[in-house]
């Protein structure tokens, strides 16, 4: 062909340029495949999330409904929590249940104390374990032997008090939140609380509240304890006067508890041990109170000046009362060990140690543990006190300045 060389080169270059500009589809498109897979995954996750949210809403509604159906009573702001199917709560993140250091508790007696302690936000057990509570300030705590755990009552906050069930593995379940006052039975099977203008009582089964019953709360009445299945109610925290509430019988009983100044526990025969104002001039005296007769005093005995601050406890066998008071010529308030077997005459009270500032934990062996005003742990053995020997007192390590440990009570307390 008679074609100039330069024209032939231009034609070849043009042909090659057109071929390079033409996009041919690939047999496999990696980028498009990845995008389509990502879109399908996102759609599946969105649908699953919507389904789970709907299921969770149904379950929570069902769980709350069982506590909101009290006949004739409106629901209160108290939040009652729990899995309606009895499922186990998820464990707390990294519970770190581990033996504490050997120098962590320089406590009296061989092998350390015979009671559990709460120091700051940690539960220290008699088995030398440290369990983080994951809670704020703690007011009271008690062991629940049947479940191998503890019931912990939080301190007062702007949002109210909480009741939490703790397990040995460090997991926890909130049973109550937002209550003004909480009282737990020594057996750990019942709880009473006040919220708003209602007093409420419920049974504790595992991590659930059952058989919830409420009644109107007069004035500033708050639950303070149990005698059998009845709730002991203090009518006004600033004045004398107690009442008994039997949920099966209706509202609070009117009655003879107007002279009661304090209630410290119960004896095996069911009678409560307390202090009443009696005599002329009126003074605080020890008394046995009959819950069946609205805390009427069946026996009174005067002698030592007993405190009415509410700090005290009765031993499991009903023989001893450890309470604040004064005896003899002493002007200082201190812990007194009162022999309840001497109530037929002048009760025998012996000086037992520094004044109580919180709960008293009695062991079956007749030993009481409590915390004094310095935040030190006190061990009172009834046999040593009756022999004229002083109580053992020792500091607890790990307590923050201004803080104090909390003694965990047991069913025996």
Short mmCIF file of C-alpha atoms in Angstrom, two decimals:
data_model
loop_
_atom_site.label_atom_id
_atom_site.label_comp_id
_atom_site.label_asym_id
_atom_site.label_seq_id
_atom_site.Cartn_x
_atom_site.Cartn_y
_atom_site.Cartn_z
CA UNK A 1 0.00 0.00 0.00
CA UNK A 2 1.23 3.43 -0.90
CA UNK A 3 0.75 5.03 2.54
CA UNK A 4 3.19 7.47 3.99
CA UNK A 5 5.00 6.24 7.08
CA UNK A 6 3.84 9.11 9.31
CA UNK A 7 0.15 8.53 8.44
CA UNK A 8 0.47 4.82 9.19
CA UNK A 9 1.95 5.60 12.61
CA UNK A 10 -0.90 8.01 13.38
CA UNK A 11 -3.48 5.37 12.43
CA UNK A 12 -1.88 2.75 14.65
CA UNK A 13 -1.70 5.18 17.58
CA UNK A 14 -5.36 6.14 17.14
CA UNK A 15 -6.43 2.49 17.08
CA UNK A 16 -4.49 1.70 20.23
CA UNK A 17 -5.92 4.78 22.02
CA UNK A 18 -9.51 3.73 21.23
CA UNK A 19 -8.87 0.21 22.55
CA UNK A 20 -7.36 1.55 25.79
CA UNK A 21 -10.35 3.89 26.37
CA UNK A 22 -12.91 1.07 26.00
CA UNK A 23 -13.87 -0.56 29.45
CA UNK A 24 -14.57 -4.23 29.22
CA UNK A 25 -16.50 -5.93 32.10
CA UNK A 26 -14.43 -8.18 34.31
CA UNK A 27 -15.41 -11.73 34.95
CA UNK A 28 -15.12 -11.07 38.71
CA UNK A 29 -15.63 -7.61 40.34
CA UNK A 30 -13.92 -7.76 43.84
CA UNK A 31 -14.89 -4.24 44.93
CA UNK A 32 -18.53 -4.62 43.95
CA UNK A 33 -18.73 -8.01 45.65
CA UNK A 34 -17.36 -6.57 48.93
CA UNK A 35 -19.82 -3.67 48.84
CA UNK A 36 -22.80 -5.98 48.23
CA UNK A 37 -21.74 -8.25 51.12
CA UNK A 38 -21.38 -5.28 53.48
CA UNK A 39 -24.86 -4.05 52.60
CA UNK A 40 -26.40 -7.47 53.27
CA UNK A 41 -24.59 -7.74 56.66
CA UNK A 42 -25.76 -4.27 57.70
CA UNK A 43 -29.37 -5.11 56.83
CA UNK A 44 -29.22 -8.39 58.83
CA UNK A 45 -27.76 -6.63 61.89
CA UNK A 46 -30.39 -3.91 61.76
CA UNK A 47 -33.23 -6.44 61.63
CA UNK A 48 -31.69 -8.50 64.49
CA UNK A 49 -31.26 -5.41 66.65
CA UNK A 50 -34.88 -4.39 66.18
CA UNK A 51 -36.03 -7.91 67.07
CA UNK A 52 -33.90 -8.06 70.23
CA UNK A 53 -35.06 -4.64 71.35
CA UNK A 54 -38.66 -5.69 70.97
CA UNK A 55 -38.05 -8.93 72.91
CA UNK A 56 -36.27 -7.06 75.71
CA UNK A 57 -39.16 -4.59 75.96
CA UNK A 58 -41.65 -7.46 76.29
CA UNK A 59 -39.57 -9.22 78.98
CA UNK A 60 -39.03 -6.08 81.03
CA UNK A 61 -42.72 -5.24 80.82
CA UNK A 62 -43.62 -8.76 81.97
CA UNK A 63 -41.14 -8.63 84.86
CA UNK A 64 -42.41 -5.26 86.08
CA UNK A 65 -46.05 -6.21 85.70
CA UNK A 66 -45.91 -8.81 88.47
CA UNK A 67 -45.05 -6.08 91.00
CA UNK A 68 -47.52 -3.54 89.71
CA UNK A 69 -50.73 -5.51 90.26
CA UNK A 70 -51.36 -4.96 93.96
CA UNK A 71 -55.10 -5.01 94.38
CA UNK A 72 -56.52 -1.57 95.07
CA UNK A 73 -53.15 0.17 95.40
CA UNK A 74 -51.46 2.44 92.89
CA UNK A 75 -47.88 1.68 91.99
CA UNK A 76 -45.13 3.65 93.75
CA UNK A 77 -41.94 5.14 92.34
CA UNK A 78 -39.84 2.39 93.88
CA UNK A 79 -38.04 0.42 91.19
CA UNK A 80 -38.29 -3.33 91.77
CA UNK A 81 -35.87 -5.36 89.69
CA UNK A 82 -35.43 -9.04 88.92
CA UNK A 83 -35.63 -11.61 86.17
CA UNK A 84 -39.24 -12.90 86.08
CA UNK A 85 -38.01 -16.28 84.84
CA UNK A 86 -35.39 -16.67 87.57
CA UNK A 87 -32.48 -16.45 85.14
CA UNK A 88 -29.04 -15.91 86.56
CA UNK A 89 -27.81 -12.34 86.33
CA UNK A 90 -24.70 -11.67 84.31
CA UNK A 91 -21.58 -11.50 86.48
CA UNK A 92 -19.97 -8.18 87.20
CA UNK A 93 -16.97 -7.34 85.03
CA UNK A 94 -13.81 -8.94 86.39
CA UNK A 95 -15.00 -9.79 89.94
CA UNK A 96 -11.43 -10.58 91.02
CA UNK A 97 -12.32 -12.97 93.85
CA UNK A 98 -8.93 -13.73 95.33
CA UNK A 99 -7.29 -14.33 98.71
CA UNK A 100 -6.40 -11.09 100.42
CA UNK A 101 -2.88 -10.35 101.56
CA UNK A 102 -1.80 -11.83 104.85
CA UNK A 103 -1.20 -8.39 106.32
CA UNK A 104 -4.54 -6.96 105.18
CA UNK A 105 -6.38 -7.45 108.48
CA UNK A 106 -4.49 -7.31 111.78
CA UNK A 107 -7.61 -8.43 113.67
CA UNK A 108 -8.00 -9.93 117.14
CA UNK A 109 -8.21 -13.62 117.75
CA UNK A 110 -6.55 -16.56 116.00
CA UNK A 111 -7.22 -16.74 112.28
CA UNK A 112 -8.93 -13.34 112.06
CA UNK A 113 -12.57 -12.46 112.78
CA UNK A 114 -15.42 -14.94 112.67
CA UNK A 115 -17.60 -12.50 110.71
CA UNK A 116 -17.45 -10.96 107.25
CA UNK A 117 -16.54 -7.29 106.93
CA UNK A 118 -17.21 -4.61 104.33
CA UNK A 119 -14.25 -2.25 104.03
CA UNK A 120 -14.85 0.58 101.60
CA UNK A 121 -16.27 -1.07 98.49
CA UNK A 122 -14.87 -4.54 99.19
CA UNK A 123 -16.39 -7.49 101.03
CA UNK A 124 -13.81 -9.42 103.08
CA UNK A 125 -15.03 -12.87 104.01
CA UNK A 126 -14.05 -15.21 106.83
CA UNK A 127 -12.51 -17.43 104.13
CA UNK A 128 -9.96 -14.67 103.48
CA UNK A 129 -11.46 -13.63 100.14
CA UNK A 130 -11.91 -10.09 98.84
CA UNK A 131 -14.98 -9.48 96.66
CA UNK A 132 -15.52 -6.05 95.02
CA UNK A 133 -19.09 -4.89 95.62
CA UNK A 134 -19.35 -2.42 92.76
CA UNK A 135 -21.53 -0.23 95.01
CA UNK A 136 -21.22 3.07 96.79
CA UNK A 137 -21.59 3.53 100.55
CA UNK A 138 -23.04 0.52 102.40
CA UNK A 139 -25.29 0.87 105.43
CA UNK A 140 -25.90 -2.76 106.41
CA UNK A 141 -25.24 -6.25 105.13
CA UNK A 142 -26.09 -9.79 106.14
CA UNK A 143 -25.20 -13.27 105.02
CA UNK A 144 -27.79 -15.54 103.41
CA UNK A 145 -26.58 -19.09 104.15
CA UNK A 146 -29.13 -20.86 101.94
CA UNK A 147 -27.76 -19.14 98.85
CA UNK A 148 -24.17 -18.72 99.98
CA UNK A 149 -24.37 -14.98 99.36
CA UNK A 150 -25.18 -11.67 100.99
CA UNK A 151 -27.92 -9.05 101.04
CA UNK A 152 -26.45 -5.54 101.03
CA UNK A 153 -28.38 -2.35 101.89
CA UNK A 154 -26.91 0.80 100.39
CA UNK A 155 -26.54 4.03 102.30
CA UNK A 156 -28.92 6.97 101.84
CA UNK A 157 -28.52 8.93 98.61
CA UNK A 158 -30.54 11.53 96.73
CA UNK A 159 -32.07 8.65 94.75
CA UNK A 160 -32.89 6.60 97.86
CA UNK A 161 -31.53 3.30 99.16
CA UNK A 162 -30.85 0.09 97.27
CA UNK A 163 -31.00 -3.60 98.19
CA UNK A 164 -28.56 -5.80 96.29
CA UNK A 165 -28.08 -9.56 96.30
CA UNK A 166 -24.37 -10.47 96.11
CA UNK A 167 -23.07 -13.91 95.15
CA UNK A 168 -19.73 -15.50 96.08
CA UNK A 169 -18.50 -15.22 92.48
CA UNK A 170 -18.86 -11.43 92.61
CA UNK A 171 -22.01 -11.18 90.47
CA UNK A 172 -24.89 -9.14 91.81
CA UNK A 173 -28.59 -8.46 91.26
CA UNK A 174 -30.46 -5.33 92.36
CA UNK A 175 -33.70 -6.20 94.17
CA UNK A 176 -34.80 -2.70 95.17
CA UNK A 177 -33.87 0.85 94.27
CA UNK A 178 -35.24 4.22 95.32
CA UNK A 179 -36.60 3.22 98.76
CA UNK A 180 -36.52 5.67 101.67
CA UNK A 181 -35.90 2.96 104.29
CA UNK A 182 -35.24 -0.78 104.04
CA UNK A 183 -35.44 -3.50 106.72
CA UNK A 184 -34.42 -7.10 106.03
CA UNK A 185 -35.48 -10.03 108.22
CA UNK A 186 -32.69 -11.88 110.02
CA UNK A 187 -33.55 -14.98 107.98
CA UNK A 188 -32.93 -13.09 104.74
CA UNK A 189 -36.29 -14.26 103.39
CA UNK A 190 -38.31 -11.05 103.82
CA UNK A 191 -37.81 -7.36 103.21
CA UNK A 192 -39.90 -4.31 104.10
CA UNK A 193 -39.43 -0.81 102.78
CA UNK A 194 -41.01 2.62 102.64
CA UNK A 195 -41.42 4.67 99.49
CA UNK A 196 -43.63 7.73 99.28
CA UNK A 197 -46.69 7.22 101.48
CA UNK A 198 -46.63 3.40 101.37
CA UNK A 199 -45.08 0.66 103.45
CA UNK A 200 -44.41 -2.49 101.46
CA UNK A 201 -43.32 -6.00 102.39
CA UNK A 202 -42.24 -8.88 100.15
CA UNK A 203 -40.69 -12.30 100.31
CA UNK A 204 -37.21 -12.89 98.88
CA UNK A 205 -36.82 -16.02 96.75
CA UNK A 206 -33.48 -16.19 95.02
CA UNK A 207 -33.13 -12.88 93.21
CA UNK A 208 -36.84 -12.10 93.08
CA UNK A 209 -39.37 -10.35 95.30
CA UNK A 210 -42.62 -12.28 95.68
CA UNK A 211 -45.96 -11.85 97.46
CA UNK A 212 -45.69 -8.05 97.50
CA UNK A 213 -48.15 -6.32 99.88
CA UNK A 214 -48.41 -2.67 100.85
CA UNK A 215 -50.34 -0.41 103.19
CA UNK A 216 -50.59 3.28 103.97
CA UNK A 217 -47.67 4.67 105.98
CA UNK A 218 -48.75 7.09 108.70
CA UNK A 219 -46.59 10.19 109.13
CA UNK A 220 -42.89 9.39 108.91
CA UNK A 221 -43.21 5.72 109.90
CA UNK A 222 -40.40 3.44 108.69
CA UNK A 223 -39.82 -0.32 108.97
CA UNK A 224 -36.97 -1.27 111.32
CA UNK A 225 -37.14 -5.06 111.60
CA UNK A 226 -39.22 -8.22 111.82
CA UNK A 227 -40.73 -10.38 114.55
CA UNK A 228 -41.71 -13.59 112.83
CA UNK A 229 -43.72 -12.59 109.75
CA UNK A 230 -44.75 -9.25 111.24
CA UNK A 231 -42.95 -5.99 110.49
CA UNK A 232 -41.76 -3.77 113.35
CA UNK A 233 -42.41 -0.15 112.42
CA UNK A 234 -41.04 2.93 114.12
CA UNK A 235 -43.77 5.54 113.93
CA UNK A 236 -41.48 8.57 114.11
CA UNK A 237 -37.66 8.32 114.11
CA UNK A 238 -37.46 11.39 116.35
CA UNK A 239 -39.96 10.28 119.02
CA UNK A 240 -40.93 7.19 121.06
CA UNK A 241 -43.49 4.84 119.59
CA UNK A 242 -43.46 1.56 117.67
CA UNK A 243 -46.15 -0.52 115.99
CA UNK A 244 -46.52 -3.99 114.48
CA UNK A 245 -47.74 -4.53 110.93
CA UNK A 246 -49.14 -7.93 110.06
CA UNK A 247 -49.68 -7.85 106.29
CA UNK A 248 -52.19 -10.70 106.42
CA UNK A 249 -54.35 -8.71 108.86
CA UNK A 250 -54.35 -5.40 107.01
CA UNK A 251 -52.85 -2.09 108.14
CA UNK A 252 -50.67 -1.16 111.08
CA UNK A 253 -51.92 -2.10 114.52
CA UNK A 254 -52.94 0.59 116.90
CA UNK A 255 -51.80 -0.20 120.32
CA UNK A 256 -49.53 -0.26 123.24
CA UNK A 257 -46.19 0.50 121.59
CA UNK A 258 -46.32 4.23 122.29
CA UNK A 259 -43.90 3.95 125.23
CA UNK A 260 -41.35 1.81 123.37
CA UNK A 261 -38.06 3.69 122.90
CA UNK A 262 -36.06 1.05 121.04
CA UNK A 263 -36.26 -2.57 119.88
CA UNK A 264 -33.01 -4.57 119.76
CA UNK A 265 -34.00 -8.05 118.67
CA UNK A 266 -36.05 -11.12 119.52
CA UNK A 267 -35.66 -14.15 121.74
CA UNK A 268 -36.37 -17.75 120.69
CA UNK A 269 -39.84 -17.56 122.33
CA UNK A 270 -40.83 -14.79 119.88
CA UNK A 271 -40.81 -11.90 122.34
CA UNK A 272 -38.89 -8.79 121.40
CA UNK A 273 -36.23 -7.20 123.63
CA UNK A 274 -36.47 -3.45 123.89
CA UNK A 275 -36.43 -0.38 126.08
CA UNK A 276 -39.58 1.36 127.34
CA UNK A 277 -40.23 4.56 129.25
CA UNK A 278 -41.73 3.66 132.60
CA UNK A 279 -41.89 4.69 136.25
CA UNK A 280 -42.24 8.11 137.87
CA UNK A 281 -40.31 10.04 136.86
CA UNK A 282 -40.21 8.14 133.60
CA UNK A 283 -36.91 6.54 132.67
CA UNK A 284 -35.73 3.97 130.12
CA UNK A 285 -35.93 0.40 131.39
CA UNK A 286 -35.35 -2.98 129.82
CA UNK A 287 -38.51 -4.80 128.68
CA UNK A 288 -39.75 -7.95 126.99
CA UNK A 289 -42.39 -7.04 124.39
CA UNK A 290 -45.17 -9.28 123.09
CA UNK A 291 -45.67 -8.84 119.31
CA UNK A 292 -49.06 -10.62 119.52
CA UNK A 293 -50.27 -7.84 121.81
CA UNK A 294 -48.92 -4.95 119.76
CA UNK A 295 -45.60 -4.80 121.64
CA UNK A 296 -47.15 -4.68 125.10
CA UNK A 297 -44.47 -5.03 127.79
CA UNK A 298 -44.80 -8.40 129.56
CA UNK A 299 -41.87 -7.74 131.88
CA UNK A 300 -39.79 -4.68 132.74
CA UNK A 301 -36.58 -4.36 134.74
CA UNK A 302 -34.78 -1.15 135.63
CA UNK A 303 -31.18 -0.71 136.69
CA UNK A 304 -28.51 0.40 134.22
CA UNK A 305 -29.21 3.44 132.07
CA UNK A 306 -29.72 1.91 128.64
CA UNK A 307 -29.26 3.80 125.41
CA UNK A 308 -32.08 4.32 122.94
CA UNK A 309 -29.94 5.02 119.87
CA UNK A 310 -30.92 1.71 118.26
CA UNK A 311 -27.42 0.21 118.35
CA UNK A 312 -27.53 -3.22 119.94
CA UNK A 313 -28.32 -6.87 119.40
CA UNK A 314 -29.60 -10.03 121.11
CA UNK A 315 -27.62 -13.27 121.01
CA UNK A 316 -29.10 -16.20 119.09
CA UNK A 317 -29.89 -18.11 122.28
CA UNK A 318 -31.69 -15.09 123.77
CA UNK A 319 -29.39 -14.97 126.80
CA UNK A 320 -27.42 -11.77 126.14
CA UNK A 321 -28.10 -8.21 125.02
CA UNK A 322 -25.22 -6.03 123.90
CA UNK A 323 -26.31 -2.40 123.99
CA UNK A 324 -25.00 1.09 124.71
CA UNK A 325 -25.58 2.54 128.15
CA UNK A 326 -24.11 3.56 131.49
CA UNK A 327 -23.76 1.63 134.70
CA UNK A 328 -22.69 2.54 138.20
CA UNK A 329 -21.14 5.98 138.58
CA UNK A 330 -19.85 6.08 135.04
CA UNK A 331 -20.81 9.15 133.01
CA UNK A 332 -19.52 7.84 129.69
CA UNK A 333 -21.60 5.80 127.30
CA UNK A 334 -20.09 2.40 126.58
CA UNK A 335 -21.15 -1.05 125.46
CA UNK A 336 -22.91 -3.07 128.16
CA UNK A 337 -23.45 -6.83 128.20
CA UNK A 338 -26.84 -7.43 129.83
CA UNK A 339 -27.77 -10.86 131.19
CA UNK A 340 -31.38 -11.36 130.11
CA UNK A 341 -31.72 -14.26 132.56
CA UNK A 342 -31.75 -11.71 135.41
CA UNK A 343 -34.90 -9.83 134.39
CA UNK A 344 -36.82 -11.09 137.44
CA UNK A 345 -34.92 -8.53 139.50
CA UNK A 346 -32.36 -5.87 138.74
CA UNK A 347 -30.76 -6.83 135.43
CA UNK A 348 -27.05 -7.55 135.61
CA UNK A 349 -25.11 -5.37 133.15
CA UNK A 350 -21.33 -5.51 132.76
CA UNK A 351 -19.05 -3.10 130.96
CA UNK A 352 -18.08 -4.80 127.71
CA UNK A 353 -16.11 -2.33 125.60
CA UNK A 354 -16.27 1.00 123.74
CA UNK A 355 -19.63 2.28 122.54
CA UNK A 356 -21.30 0.67 119.53
CA UNK A 357 -21.72 2.66 116.32
CA UNK A 358 -23.41 0.11 114.07
CA UNK A 359 -24.74 -3.41 113.76
CA UNK A 360 -23.84 -6.20 116.19
CA UNK A 361 -23.01 -9.64 114.79
CA UNK A 362 -23.43 -12.51 117.27
CA UNK A 363 -21.86 -15.89 116.57
CA UNK A 364 -23.39 -19.15 117.86
CA UNK A 365 -20.44 -19.44 120.27
CA UNK A 366 -21.63 -16.37 122.22
CA UNK A 367 -19.18 -13.86 120.75
CA UNK A 368 -20.28 -10.44 119.51
CA UNK A 369 -18.50 -8.30 116.93
CA UNK A 370 -19.06 -4.61 116.24
CA UNK A 371 -17.30 -1.40 115.19
CA UNK A 372 -16.55 1.39 117.67
CA UNK A 373 -16.34 5.14 117.20
CA UNK A 374 -12.77 5.02 115.90
CA UNK A 375 -13.68 2.51 113.23
CA UNK A 376 -11.89 -0.31 115.08
CA UNK A 377 -13.26 -3.84 115.27
CA UNK A 378 -14.33 -5.04 118.73
CA UNK A 379 -14.68 -8.67 119.81
CA UNK A 380 -16.80 -9.30 122.93
CA UNK A 381 -16.79 -12.80 124.40
CA UNK A 382 -19.52 -13.27 126.96
CA UNK A 383 -17.43 -15.70 129.03
CA UNK A 384 -14.52 -13.23 129.22
CA UNK A 385 -16.74 -10.27 130.09
CA UNK A 386 -18.48 -12.18 132.89
CA UNK A 387 -15.00 -13.05 134.20
CA UNK A 388 -14.12 -9.35 134.32
CA UNK A 389 -11.82 -9.35 131.29
CA UNK A 390 -11.95 -6.56 128.68
CA UNK A 391 -12.97 -6.88 125.06
CA UNK A 392 -10.41 -7.28 122.28
CA UNK A 393 -10.08 -4.19 120.09
CA UNK A 394 -7.95 -3.79 116.97
CA UNK A 395 -7.81 -1.53 113.89
CA UNK A 396 -8.82 -2.74 110.45
CA UNK A 397 -6.42 -2.09 107.59
CA UNK A 398 -7.55 -0.51 104.35
CA UNK A 399 -10.12 1.82 105.91
CA UNK A 400 -10.14 5.27 104.32
CA UNK A 401 -9.71 8.29 106.62
CA UNK A 402 -13.08 9.16 108.09
CA UNK A 403 -14.56 5.83 107.01
CA UNK A 404 -15.45 2.77 109.01
CA UNK A 405 -15.97 -0.90 108.19
CA UNK A 406 -19.40 -2.56 108.31
CA UNK A 407 -19.90 -5.81 110.21
CA UNK A 408 -21.92 -8.38 108.25
CA UNK A 409 -24.56 -10.05 110.39
CA UNK A 410 -25.71 -13.63 110.08
CA UNK A 411 -28.92 -15.54 110.71
CA UNK A 412 -27.58 -16.21 114.21
CA UNK A 413 -27.66 -12.45 114.83
#
